[in-house]
Amino acid sequence: MPETFLRITAALVLFGVGRWPVITGAISLPLVITEFWIGIDPMSLMILVPLITAGVLVATRPRQLGYIYAFIIVIALTAMEQTEMPLADLATWLVVFLIPCIVGEAVRFMLSSVDRIRDASAAQLTRQRRDLARELHDTSIHDITAMIMALERAKLTGISDPKVVEEIDHAIATGRQSVVSMRGVLKILRTEDIDDVTRAADGMPAAIAAATPTVQRALEDARASLARTGHELRVHMEDQIDLPMPFSVRTALVRVIQECTANMAKYARPGQPCTVMVERTDTETRALFINESTDETGDDAALSSGVGLIGVRERVEAVGGQLAVRHHGGRWIIQASIPTIGSASEGQVERAAQH
């Protein structure tokens, strides 16, 4: 009975060798020695317990622990299985336990190589992010700031046309909002560790979430922008859209609205109304954009260069949604479907952010 208990216990310790190798080795050492001392054949399958433990210790912990463990087992086996050639027995056991130690060293080398590659990749990514942040700051932000200053100087010259003044004010406000949003992105790019970025409830970087307008604000801006180009924006929106939503869903929906209404301003038939319909259920938020297409734009008018809608499609698909673009009956129709993940905690965070 004691022999069976020792065998079962020694075998069970192998289940913890991957997570707690030091504790497992400390427990298995007296058990294995006791098992062999009471008469178990050292060449039985029970020899796998110290062999595996020694290899894991060499691979995952300071290698000295694995070699000390293996040496103790070798000495115990040599002492318990005495023959006329003890030195030969010692050499044999040393060779036997040298095999898992060599395997452990190989695993240790591979793990360290993977860590070095990961560290090198992380360092390279950090350099690339810093270079990108520097280029964006030195080019885009500087250029946008220069344009804002030029528009402000133009406004001070005494322009009398209220329509022109309104357009200048809109351009200045849009430019300032762009600078604020881009600075939030630059802050993220310059962060040493992307895991250290302050995030909202569902993982969206807080700097981006804070700079993202609400759905209602995005629609109001779109209505004003389209009105300046001679288009009327008709919005059909359910009351449920006012309910708090996760930051990632809100950001995706807002970017869809901004890009699609920008396309309307460029490609919609002059004088024709543009329609936006937004509805939300417990599981999904859907947005539909419809506008009459001009004769000059052709079949690819709604896509233009494709860069804007490609980015929006990627953003929508990143949160599990779908974006469909089609031309039917002289109309361009864009439909976005975004899964809505509702929770009390996310709602509380969103409600706090809006107030």
JSON list of N, CA and C in Angstrom, two decimals, residues 278-355:
[
{"chain": "A", "resi": 278, "resn": "VAL", "atom": "N", "xyz": [-30.50, 56.04, -38.94]},
{"chain": "A", "resi": 278, "resn": "VAL", "atom": "CA", "xyz": [-29.74, 55.33, -37.92]},
{"chain": "A", "resi": 278, "resn": "VAL", "atom": "C", "xyz": [-30.74, 54.68, -36.97]},
{"chain": "A", "resi": 279, "resn": "GLU", "atom": "N", "xyz": [-30.56, 53.40, -36.74]},
{"chain": "A", "resi": 279, "resn": "GLU", "atom": "CA", "xyz": [-31.41, 52.69, -35.79]},
{"chain": "A", "resi": 279, "resn": "GLU", "atom": "C", "xyz": [-30.56, 51.74, -34.96]},
{"chain": "A", "resi": 280, "resn": "ARG", "atom": "N", "xyz": [-31.03, 51.49, -33.77]},
{"chain": "A", "resi": 280, "resn": "ARG", "atom": "CA", "xyz": [-30.26, 50.66, -32.84]},
{"chain": "A", "resi": 280, "resn": "ARG", "atom": "C", "xyz": [-31.17, 49.68, -32.14]},
{"chain": "A", "resi": 281, "resn": "THR", "atom": "N", "xyz": [-30.70, 48.45, -32.04]},
{"chain": "A", "resi": 281, "resn": "THR", "atom": "CA", "xyz": [-31.39, 47.42, -31.28]},
{"chain": "A", "resi": 281, "resn": "THR", "atom": "C", "xyz": [-30.49, 46.97, -30.13]},
{"chain": "A", "resi": 282, "resn": "ASP", "atom": "N", "xyz": [-30.93, 45.97, -29.43]},
{"chain": "A", "resi": 282, "resn": "ASP", "atom": "CA", "xyz": [-30.12, 45.46, -28.32]},
{"chain": "A", "resi": 282, "resn": "ASP", "atom": "C", "xyz": [-28.82, 44.83, -28.80]},
{"chain": "A", "resi": 283, "resn": "THR", "atom": "N", "xyz": [-28.79, 44.38, -30.03]},
{"chain": "A", "resi": 283, "resn": "THR", "atom": "CA", "xyz": [-27.63, 43.64, -30.53]},
{"chain": "A", "resi": 283, "resn": "THR", "atom": "C", "xyz": [-26.91, 44.31, -31.69]},
{"chain": "A", "resi": 284, "resn": "GLU", "atom": "N", "xyz": [-27.51, 45.38, -32.27]},
{"chain": "A", "resi": 284, "resn": "GLU", "atom": "CA", "xyz": [-26.94, 45.90, -33.50]},
{"chain": "A", "resi": 284, "resn": "GLU", "atom": "C", "xyz": [-27.29, 47.38, -33.67]},
{"chain": "A", "resi": 285, "resn": "THR", "atom": "N", "xyz": [-26.35, 48.13, -34.26]},
{"chain": "A", "resi": 285, "resn": "THR", "atom": "CA", "xyz": [-26.58, 49.51, -34.66]},
{"chain": "A", "resi": 285, "resn": "THR", "atom": "C", "xyz": [-26.40, 49.59, -36.17]},
{"chain": "A", "resi": 286, "resn": "ARG", "atom": "N", "xyz": [-27.42, 50.09, -36.88]},
{"chain": "A", "resi": 286, "resn": "ARG", "atom": "CA", "xyz": [-27.37, 50.15, -38.34]},
{"chain": "A", "resi": 286, "resn": "ARG", "atom": "C", "xyz": [-27.48, 51.60, -38.80]},
{"chain": "A", "resi": 287, "resn": "ALA", "atom": "N", "xyz": [-26.72, 51.92, -39.85]},
{"chain": "A", "resi": 287, "resn": "ALA", "atom": "CA", "xyz": [-26.76, 53.26, -40.44]},
{"chain": "A", "resi": 287, "resn": "ALA", "atom": "C", "xyz": [-26.88, 53.11, -41.96]},
{"chain": "A", "resi": 288, "resn": "LEU", "atom": "N", "xyz": [-27.80, 53.88, -42.55]},
{"chain": "A", "resi": 288, "resn": "LEU", "atom": "CA", "xyz": [-28.05, 53.82, -43.99]},
{"chain": "A", "resi": 288, "resn": "LEU", "atom": "C", "xyz": [-27.90, 55.22, -44.57]},
{"chain": "A", "resi": 289, "resn": "PHE", "atom": "N", "xyz": [-27.11, 55.34, -45.65]},
{"chain": "A", "resi": 289, "resn": "PHE", "atom": "CA", "xyz": [-26.84, 56.62, -46.29]},
{"chain": "A", "resi": 289, "resn": "PHE", "atom": "C", "xyz": [-27.29, 56.53, -47.75]},
{"chain": "A", "resi": 290, "resn": "ILE", "atom": "N", "xyz": [-28.15, 57.48, -48.18]},
{"chain": "A", "resi": 290, "resn": "ILE", "atom": "CA", "xyz": [-28.70, 57.46, -49.54]},
{"chain": "A", "resi": 290, "resn": "ILE", "atom": "C", "xyz": [-28.58, 58.85, -50.14]},
{"chain": "A", "resi": 291, "resn": "ASN", "atom": "N", "xyz": [-28.09, 58.92, -51.35]},
{"chain": "A", "resi": 291, "resn": "ASN", "atom": "CA", "xyz": [-28.07, 60.20, -52.07]},
{"chain": "A", "resi": 291, "resn": "ASN", "atom": "C", "xyz": [-28.14, 59.95, -53.57]},
{"chain": "A", "resi": 292, "resn": "GLU", "atom": "N", "xyz": [-28.73, 60.92, -54.27]},
{"chain": "A", "resi": 292, "resn": "GLU", "atom": "CA", "xyz": [-28.80, 60.88, -55.72]},
{"chain": "A", "resi": 292, "resn": "GLU", "atom": "C", "xyz": [-27.41, 61.15, -56.28]},
{"chain": "A", "resi": 293, "resn": "SER", "atom": "N", "xyz": [-26.96, 60.33, -57.25]},
{"chain": "A", "resi": 293, "resn": "SER", "atom": "CA", "xyz": [-25.62, 60.51, -57.81]},
{"chain": "A", "resi": 293, "resn": "SER", "atom": "C", "xyz": [-25.67, 61.44, -59.01]},
{"chain": "A", "resi": 294, "resn": "THR", "atom": "N", "xyz": [-24.58, 62.17, -59.24]},
{"chain": "A", "resi": 294, "resn": "THR", "atom": "CA", "xyz": [-24.51, 63.06, -60.39]},
{"chain": "A", "resi": 294, "resn": "THR", "atom": "C", "xyz": [-24.15, 62.26, -61.63]},
{"chain": "A", "resi": 295, "resn": "ASP", "atom": "N", "xyz": [-24.42, 62.83, -62.78]},
{"chain": "A", "resi": 295, "resn": "ASP", "atom": "CA", "xyz": [-24.14, 62.12, -64.03]},
{"chain": "A", "resi": 295, "resn": "ASP", "atom": "C", "xyz": [-22.65, 62.05, -64.31]},
{"chain": "A", "resi": 296, "resn": "GLU", "atom": "N", "xyz": [-21.87, 63.00, -63.76]},
{"chain": "A", "resi": 296, "resn": "GLU", "atom": "CA", "xyz": [-20.44, 63.06, -64.09]},
{"chain": "A", "resi": 296, "resn": "GLU", "atom": "C", "xyz": [-19.59, 62.11, -63.29]},
{"chain": "A", "resi": 297, "resn": "THR", "atom": "N", "xyz": [-20.09, 61.60, -62.19]},
{"chain": "A", "resi": 297, "resn": "THR", "atom": "CA", "xyz": [-19.24, 60.82, -61.31]},
{"chain": "A", "resi": 297, "resn": "THR", "atom": "C", "xyz": [-19.00, 59.41, -61.80]},
{"chain": "A", "resi": 298, "resn": "GLY", "atom": "N", "xyz": [-19.93, 58.84, -62.60]},
{"chain": "A", "resi": 298, "resn": "GLY", "atom": "CA", "xyz": [-19.73, 57.47, -63.07]},
{"chain": "A", "resi": 298, "resn": "GLY", "atom": "C", "xyz": [-20.00, 56.46, -61.99]},
{"chain": "A", "resi": 299, "resn": "ASP", "atom": "N", "xyz": [-19.74, 55.20, -62.34]},
{"chain": "A", "resi": 299, "resn": "ASP", "atom": "CA", "xyz": [-20.06, 54.12, -61.41]},
{"chain": "A", "resi": 299, "resn": "ASP", "atom": "C", "xyz": [-19.18, 54.12, -60.18]},
{"chain": "A", "resi": 300, "resn": "ASP", "atom": "N", "xyz": [-17.97, 54.70, -60.26]},
{"chain": "A", "resi": 300, "resn": "ASP", "atom": "CA", "xyz": [-17.05, 54.66, -59.12]},
{"chain": "A", "resi": 300, "resn": "ASP", "atom": "C", "xyz": [-17.08, 55.94, -58.31]},
{"chain": "A", "resi": 301, "resn": "ALA", "atom": "N", "xyz": [-18.09, 56.77, -58.52]},
{"chain": "A", "resi": 301, "resn": "ALA", "atom": "CA", "xyz": [-18.09, 58.08, -57.87]},
{"chain": "A", "resi": 301, "resn": "ALA", "atom": "C", "xyz": [-18.12, 57.97, -56.36]},
{"chain": "A", "resi": 302, "resn": "ALA", "atom": "N", "xyz": [-18.97, 57.07, -55.83]},
{"chain": "A", "resi": 302, "resn": "ALA", "atom": "CA", "xyz": [-19.11, 57.00, -54.38]},
{"chain": "A", "resi": 302, "resn": "ALA", "atom": "C", "xyz": [-17.84, 56.51, -53.71]},
{"chain": "A", "resi": 303, "resn": "LEU", "atom": "N", "xyz": [-17.04, 55.73, -54.42]},
{"chain": "A", "resi": 303, "resn": "LEU", "atom": "CA", "xyz": [-15.82, 55.22, -53.83]},
{"chain": "A", "resi": 303, "resn": "LEU", "atom": "C", "xyz": [-14.66, 56.19, -53.98]},
{"chain": "A", "resi": 304, "resn": "SER", "atom": "N", "xyz": [-14.71, 57.09, -54.99]},
{"chain": "A", "resi": 304, "resn": "SER", "atom": "CA", "xyz": [-13.63, 58.03, -55.26]},
{"chain": "A", "resi": 304, "resn": "SER", "atom": "C", "xyz": [-12.33, 57.27, -55.36]},
{"chain": "A", "resi": 305, "resn": "SER", "atom": "N", "xyz": [-11.30, 57.70, -54.59]},
{"chain": "A", "resi": 305, "resn": "SER", "atom": "CA", "xyz": [-10.03, 56.97, -54.60]},
{"chain": "A", "resi": 305, "resn": "SER", "atom": "C", "xyz": [-10.15, 55.66, -53.84]},
{"chain": "A", "resi": 306, "resn": "GLY", "atom": "N", "xyz": [-11.17, 55.55, -53.01]},
{"chain": "A", "resi": 306, "resn": "GLY", "atom": "CA", "xyz": [-11.36, 54.32, -52.24]},
{"chain": "A", "resi": 306, "resn": "GLY", "atom": "C", "xyz": [-10.68, 54.33, -50.89]},
{"chain": "A", "resi": 307, "resn": "VAL", "atom": "N", "xyz": [-9.79, 55.30, -50.65]},
{"chain": "A", "resi": 307, "resn": "VAL", "atom": "CA", "xyz": [-9.02, 55.29, -49.41]},
{"chain": "A", "resi": 307, "resn": "VAL", "atom": "C", "xyz": [-9.93, 55.53, -48.20]},
{"chain": "A", "resi": 308, "resn": "GLY", "atom": "N", "xyz": [-10.84, 56.51, -48.32]},
{"chain": "A", "resi": 308, "resn": "GLY", "atom": "CA", "xyz": [-11.69, 56.83, -47.17]},
{"chain": "A", "resi": 308, "resn": "GLY", "atom": "C", "xyz": [-12.60, 55.69, -46.79]},
{"chain": "A", "resi": 309, "resn": "LEU", "atom": "N", "xyz": [-13.31, 55.14, -47.78]},
{"chain": "A", "resi": 309, "resn": "LEU", "atom": "CA", "xyz": [-14.24, 54.05, -47.48]},
{"chain": "A", "resi": 309, "resn": "LEU", "atom": "C", "xyz": [-13.52, 52.77, -47.10]},
{"chain": "A", "resi": 310, "resn": "ILE", "atom": "N", "xyz": [-12.31, 52.57, -47.63]},
{"chain": "A", "resi": 310, "resn": "ILE", "atom": "CA", "xyz": [-11.53, 51.40, -47.22]},
{"chain": "A", "resi": 310, "resn": "ILE", "atom": "C", "xyz": [-11.21, 51.49, -45.73]},
{"chain": "A", "resi": 311, "resn": "GLY", "atom": "N", "xyz": [-10.78, 52.68, -45.29]},
{"chain": "A", "resi": 311, "resn": "GLY", "atom": "CA", "xyz": [-10.49, 52.86, -43.86]},
{"chain": "A", "resi": 311, "resn": "GLY", "atom": "C", "xyz": [-11.72, 52.67, -43.00]},
{"chain": "A", "resi": 312, "resn": "VAL", "atom": "N", "xyz": [-12.86, 53.19, -43.45]},
{"chain": "A", "resi": 312, "resn": "VAL", "atom": "CA", "xyz": [-14.10, 53.01, -42.69]},
{"chain": "A", "resi": 312, "resn": "VAL", "atom": "C", "xyz": [-14.50, 51.55, -42.65]},
{"chain": "A", "resi": 313, "resn": "ARG", "atom": "N", "xyz": [-14.37, 50.86, -43.79]},
{"chain": "A", "resi": 313, "resn": "ARG", "atom": "CA", "xyz": [-14.71, 49.43, -43.81]},
{"chain": "A", "resi": 313, "resn": "ARG", "atom": "C", "xyz": [-13.84, 48.66, -42.82]},
{"chain": "A", "resi": 314, "resn": "GLU", "atom": "N", "xyz": [-12.55, 48.96, -42.80]},
{"chain": "A", "resi": 314, "resn": "GLU", "atom": "CA", "xyz": [-11.65, 48.28, -41.87]},
{"chain": "A", "resi": 314, "resn": "GLU", "atom": "C", "xyz": [-12.03, 48.57, -40.43]},
{"chain": "A", "resi": 315, "resn": "ARG", "atom": "N", "xyz": [-12.42, 49.82, -40.15]},
{"chain": "A", "resi": 315, "resn": "ARG", "atom": "CA", "xyz": [-12.81, 50.18, -38.79]},
{"chain": "A", "resi": 315, "resn": "ARG", "atom": "C", "xyz": [-14.08, 49.44, -38.37]},
{"chain": "A", "resi": 316, "resn": "VAL", "atom": "N", "xyz": [-15.05, 49.37, -39.28]},
{"chain": "A", "resi": 316, "resn": "VAL", "atom": "CA", "xyz": [-16.31, 48.68, -38.97]},
{"chain": "A", "resi": 316, "resn": "VAL", "atom": "C", "xyz": [-16.07, 47.19, -38.78]},
{"chain": "A", "resi": 317, "resn": "GLU", "atom": "N", "xyz": [-15.28, 46.60, -39.66]},
{"chain": "A", "resi": 317, "resn": "GLU", "atom": "CA", "xyz": [-15.00, 45.16, -39.55]},
{"chain": "A", "resi": 317, "resn": "GLU", "atom": "C", "xyz": [-14.19, 44.85, -38.31]},
{"chain": "A", "resi": 318, "resn": "ALA", "atom": "N", "xyz": [-13.38, 45.81, -37.83]},
{"chain": "A", "resi": 318, "resn": "ALA", "atom": "CA", "xyz": [-12.59, 45.57, -36.63]},
{"chain": "A", "resi": 318, "resn": "ALA", "atom": "C", "xyz": [-13.45, 45.37, -35.40]},
{"chain": "A", "resi": 319, "resn": "VAL", "atom": "N", "xyz": [-14.67, 45.92, -35.39]},
{"chain": "A", "resi": 319, "resn": "VAL", "atom": "CA", "xyz": [-15.59, 45.72, -34.26]},
{"chain": "A", "resi": 319, "resn": "VAL", "atom": "C", "xyz": [-16.67, 44.71, -34.61]},
{"chain": "A", "resi": 320, "resn": "GLY", "atom": "N", "xyz": [-16.42, 43.90, -35.66]},
{"chain": "A", "resi": 320, "resn": "GLY", "atom": "CA", "xyz": [-17.33, 42.81, -36.00]},
{"chain": "A", "resi": 320, "resn": "GLY", "atom": "C", "xyz": [-18.48, 43.20, -36.89]},
{"chain": "A", "resi": 321, "resn": "GLY", "atom": "N", "xyz": [-18.43, 44.39, -37.51]},
{"chain": "A", "resi": 321, "resn": "GLY", "atom": "CA", "xyz": [-19.53, 44.83, -38.36]},
{"chain": "A", "resi": 321, "resn": "GLY", "atom": "C", "xyz": [-19.27, 44.62, -39.84]},
{"chain": "A", "resi": 322, "resn": "GLN", "atom": "N", "xyz": [-20.17, 45.16, -40.65]},
{"chain": "A", "resi": 322, "resn": "GLN", "atom": "CA", "xyz": [-20.08, 45.04, -42.11]},
{"chain": "A", "resi": 322, "resn": "GLN", "atom": "C", "xyz": [-20.44, 46.37, -42.75]},
{"chain": "A", "resi": 323, "resn": "LEU", "atom": "N", "xyz": [-19.80, 46.64, -43.89]},
{"chain": "A", "resi": 323, "resn": "LEU", "atom": "CA", "xyz": [-20.10, 47.85, -44.66]},
{"chain": "A", "resi": 323, "resn": "LEU", "atom": "C", "xyz": [-20.37, 47.45, -46.10]},
{"chain": "A", "resi": 324, "resn": "ALA", "atom": "N", "xyz": [-21.51, 47.87, -46.64]},
{"chain": "A", "resi": 324, "resn": "ALA", "atom": "CA", "xyz": [-21.90, 47.54, -48.02]},
{"chain": "A", "resi": 324, "resn": "ALA", "atom": "C", "xyz": [-22.10, 48.83, -48.80]},
{"chain": "A", "resi": 325, "resn": "VAL", "atom": "N", "xyz": [-21.52, 48.91, -50.00]},
{"chain": "A", "resi": 325, "resn": "VAL", "atom": "CA", "xyz": [-21.65, 50.07, -50.89]},
{"chain": "A", "resi": 325, "resn": "VAL", "atom": "C", "xyz": [-22.20, 49.58, -52.22]},
{"chain": "A", "resi": 326, "resn": "ARG", "atom": "N", "xyz": [-23.28, 50.23, -52.71]},
{"chain": "A", "resi": 326, "resn": "ARG", "atom": "CA", "xyz": [-23.85, 49.81, -53.99]},
{"chain": "A", "resi": 326, "resn": "ARG", "atom": "C", "xyz": [-24.50, 51.00, -54.69]},
{"chain": "A", "resi": 327, "resn": "HIS", "atom": "N", "xyz": [-24.64, 50.87, -56.00]},
{"chain": "A", "resi": 327, "resn": "HIS", "atom": "CA", "xyz": [-25.29, 51.89, -56.83]},
{"chain": "A", "resi": 327, "resn": "HIS", "atom": "C", "xyz": [-26.55, 51.28, -57.42]},
{"chain": "A", "resi": 328, "resn": "HIS", "atom": "N", "xyz": [-27.70, 51.93, -57.17]},
{"chain": "A", "resi": 328, "resn": "HIS", "atom": "CA", "xyz": [-28.97, 51.36, -57.62]},
{"chain": "A", "resi": 328, "resn": "HIS", "atom": "C", "xyz": [-29.93, 52.49, -57.99]},
{"chain": "A", "resi": 329, "resn": "GLY", "atom": "N", "xyz": [-30.43, 52.45, -59.22]},
{"chain": "A", "resi": 329, "resn": "GLY", "atom": "CA", "xyz": [-31.43, 53.42, -59.65]},
{"chain": "A", "resi": 329, "resn": "GLY", "atom": "C", "xyz": [-30.96, 54.86, -59.58]},
{"chain": "A", "resi": 330, "resn": "GLY", "atom": "N", "xyz": [-29.70, 55.11, -59.92]},
{"chain": "A", "resi": 330, "resn": "GLY", "atom": "CA", "xyz": [-29.18, 56.48, -59.85]},
{"chain": "A", "resi": 330, "resn": "GLY", "atom": "C", "xyz": [-28.89, 56.96, -58.46]},
{"chain": "A", "resi": 331, "resn": "ARG", "atom": "N", "xyz": [-28.88, 56.06, -57.51]},
{"chain": "A", "resi": 331, "resn": "ARG", "atom": "CA", "xyz": [-28.59, 56.41, -56.11]},
{"chain": "A", "resi": 331, "resn": "ARG", "atom": "C", "xyz": [-27.38, 55.62, -55.60]},
{"chain": "A", "resi": 332, "resn": "TRP", "atom": "N", "xyz": [-26.60, 56.30, -54.77]},
{"chain": "A", "resi": 332, "resn": "TRP", "atom": "CA", "xyz": [-25.55, 55.60, -54.04]},
{"chain": "A", "resi": 332, "resn": "TRP", "atom": "C", "xyz": [-26.08, 55.27, -52.66]},
{"chain": "A", "resi": 333, "resn": "ILE", "atom": "N", "xyz": [-25.94, 54.00, -52.29]},
{"chain": "A", "resi": 333, "resn": "ILE", "atom": "CA", "xyz": [-26.45, 53.52, -51.00]},
{"chain": "A", "resi": 333, "resn": "ILE", "atom": "C", "xyz": [-25.30, 52.88, -50.23]},
{"chain": "A", "resi": 334, "resn": "ILE", "atom": "N", "xyz": [-25.07, 53.37, -49.04]},
{"chain": "A", "resi": 334, "resn": "ILE", "atom": "CA", "xyz": [-24.04, 52.81, -48.16]},
{"chain": "A", "resi": 334, "resn": "ILE", "atom": "C", "xyz": [-24.72, 52.35, -46.88]},
{"chain": "A", "resi": 335, "resn": "GLN", "atom": "N", "xyz": [-24.52, 51.10, -46.54]},
{"chain": "A", "resi": 335, "resn": "GLN", "atom": "CA", "xyz": [-25.16, 50.55, -45.35]},
{"chain": "A", "resi": 335, "resn": "GLN", "atom": "C", "xyz": [-24.10, 49.97, -44.42]},
{"chain": "A", "resi": 336, "resn": "ALA", "atom": "N", "xyz": [-24.12, 50.40, -43.17]},
{"chain": "A", "resi": 336, "resn": "ALA", "atom": "CA", "xyz": [-23.19, 49.92, -42.15]},
{"chain": "A", "resi": 336, "resn": "ALA", "atom": "C", "xyz": [-23.97, 49.22, -41.05]},
{"chain": "A", "resi": 337, "resn": "SER", "atom": "N", "xyz": [-23.44, 48.10, -40.62]},
{"chain": "A", "resi": 337, "resn": "SER", "atom": "CA", "xyz": [-24.05, 47.33, -39.54]},
{"chain": "A", "resi": 337, "resn": "SER", "atom": "C", "xyz": [-22.97, 47.03, -38.51]},
{"chain": "A", "resi": 338, "resn": "ILE", "atom": "N", "xyz": [-23.19, 47.48, -37.27]},
{"chain": "A", "resi": 338, "resn": "ILE", "atom": "CA", "xyz": [-22.19, 47.34, -36.21]},
{"chain": "A", "resi": 338, "resn": "ILE", "atom": "C", "xyz": [-22.82, 46.64, -35.02]},
{"chain": "A", "resi": 339, "resn": "PRO", "atom": "N", "xyz": [-22.27, 45.51, -34.57]},
{"chain": "A", "resi": 339, "resn": "PRO", "atom": "CA", "xyz": [-22.81, 44.85, -33.38]},
{"chain": "A", "resi": 339, "resn": "PRO", "atom": "C", "xyz": [-22.70, 45.77, -32.17]},
{"chain": "A", "resi": 340, "resn": "THR", "atom": "N", "xyz": [-23.74, 45.80, -31.36]},
{"chain": "A", "resi": 340, "resn": "THR", "atom": "CA", "xyz": [-23.76, 46.62, -30.15]},
{"chain": "A", "resi": 340, "resn": "THR", "atom": "C", "xyz": [-23.63, 45.72, -28.95]},
{"chain": "A", "resi": 341, "resn": "ILE", "atom": "N", "xyz": [-22.57, 45.94, -28.18]},
{"chain": "A", "resi": 341, "resn": "ILE", "atom": "CA", "xyz": [-22.34, 45.15, -26.97]},
{"chain": "A", "resi": 341, "resn": "ILE", "atom": "C", "xyz": [-22.74, 46.01, -25.80]},
{"chain": "A", "resi": 342, "resn": "GLY", "atom": "N", "xyz": [-23.91, 45.78, -25.25]},
{"chain": "A", "resi": 342, "resn": "GLY", "atom": "CA", "xyz": [-24.39, 46.62, -24.17]},
{"chain": "A", "resi": 342, "resn": "GLY", "atom": "C", "xyz": [-24.06, 46.03, -22.81]},
{"chain": "A", "resi": 343, "resn": "SER", "atom": "N", "xyz": [-23.65, 46.89, -21.89]},
{"chain": "A", "resi": 343, "resn": "SER", "atom": "CA", "xyz": [-23.41, 46.46, -20.51]},
{"chain": "A", "resi": 343, "resn": "SER", "atom": "C", "xyz": [-23.59, 47.67, -19.61]},
{"chain": "A", "resi": 344, "resn": "ALA", "atom": "N", "xyz": [-23.90, 47.41, -18.37]},
{"chain": "A", "resi": 344, "resn": "ALA", "atom": "CA", "xyz": [-24.12, 48.50, -17.43]},
{"chain": "A", "resi": 344, "resn": "ALA", "atom": "C", "xyz": [-22.85, 49.29, -17.20]},
{"chain": "A", "resi": 345, "resn": "SER", "atom": "N", "xyz": [-21.71, 48.61, -17.08]},
{"chain": "A", "resi": 345, "resn": "SER", "atom": "CA", "xyz": [-20.46, 49.30, -16.80]},
{"chain": "A", "resi": 345, "resn": "SER", "atom": "C", "xyz": [-20.07, 50.21, -17.95]},
{"chain": "A", "resi": 346, "resn": "GLU", "atom": "N", "xyz": [-20.20, 49.74, -19.18]},
{"chain": "A", "resi": 346, "resn": "GLU", "atom": "CA", "xyz": [-19.85, 50.56, -20.33]},
{"chain": "A", "resi": 346, "resn": "GLU", "atom": "C", "xyz": [-20.79, 51.76, -20.43]},
{"chain": "A", "resi": 347, "resn": "GLY", "atom": "N", "xyz": [-22.04, 51.54, -20.14]},
{"chain": "A", "resi": 347, "resn": "GLY", "atom": "CA", "xyz": [-22.99, 52.63, -20.18]},
{"chain": "A", "resi": 347, "resn": "GLY", "atom": "C", "xyz": [-22.66, 53.70, -19.16]},
{"chain": "A", "resi": 348, "resn": "GLN", "atom": "N", "xyz": [-22.25, 53.30, -17.96]},
{"chain": "A", "resi": 348, "resn": "GLN", "atom": "CA", "xyz": [-21.90, 54.26, -16.93]},
{"chain": "A", "resi": 348, "resn": "GLN", "atom": "C", "xyz": [-20.67, 55.07, -17.33]},
{"chain": "A", "resi": 349, "resn": "VAL", "atom": "N", "xyz": [-19.69, 54.41, -17.91]},
{"chain": "A", "resi": 349, "resn": "VAL", "atom": "CA", "xyz": [-18.48, 55.11, -18.34]},
{"chain": "A", "resi": 349, "resn": "VAL", "atom": "C", "xyz": [-18.80, 56.09, -19.44]},
{"chain": "A", "resi": 350, "resn": "GLU", "atom": "N", "xyz": [-19.59, 55.67, -20.43]},
{"chain": "A", "resi": 350, "resn": "GLU", "atom": "CA", "xyz": [-19.95, 56.55, -21.53]},
{"chain": "A", "resi": 350, "resn": "GLU", "atom": "C", "xyz": [-20.76, 57.73, -21.03]},
{"chain": "A", "resi": 351, "resn": "ARG", "atom": "N", "xyz": [-21.70, 57.50, -20.11]},
{"chain": "A", "resi": 351, "resn": "ARG", "atom": "CA", "xyz": [-22.52, 58.57, -19.58]},
{"chain": "A", "resi": 351, "resn": "ARG", "atom": "C", "xyz": [-21.68, 59.59, -18.83]},
{"chain": "A", "resi": 352, "resn": "ALA", "atom": "N", "xyz": [-20.69, 59.09, -18.06]},
{"chain": "A", "resi": 352, "resn": "ALA", "atom": "CA", "xyz": [-19.79, 59.98, -17.34]},
{"chain": "A", "resi": 352, "resn": "ALA", "atom": "C", "xyz": [-18.93, 60.80, -18.28]},
{"chain": "A", "resi": 353, "resn": "ALA", "atom": "N", "xyz": [-18.48, 60.18, -19.38]},
{"chain": "A", "resi": 353, "resn": "ALA", "atom": "CA", "xyz": [-17.63, 60.87, -20.34]},
{"chain": "A", "resi": 353, "resn": "ALA", "atom": "C", "xyz": [-18.39, 61.98, -21.03]},
{"chain": "A", "resi": 354, "resn": "GLN", "atom": "N", "xyz": [-19.68, 61.77, -21.32]},
{"chain": "A", "resi": 354, "resn": "GLN", "atom": "CA", "xyz": [-20.47, 62.79, -22.01]},
{"chain": "A", "resi": 354, "resn": "GLN", "atom": "C", "xyz": [-20.82, 63.96, -21.10]},
{"chain": "A", "resi": 355, "resn": "HIS", "atom": "N", "xyz": [-20.73, 63.76, -19.78]},
{"chain": "A", "resi": 355, "resn": "HIS", "atom": "CA", "xyz": [-21.06, 64.84, -18.85]},
{"chain": "A", "resi": 355, "resn": "HIS", "atom": "C", "xyz": [-19.80, 65.36, -18.16]}
]
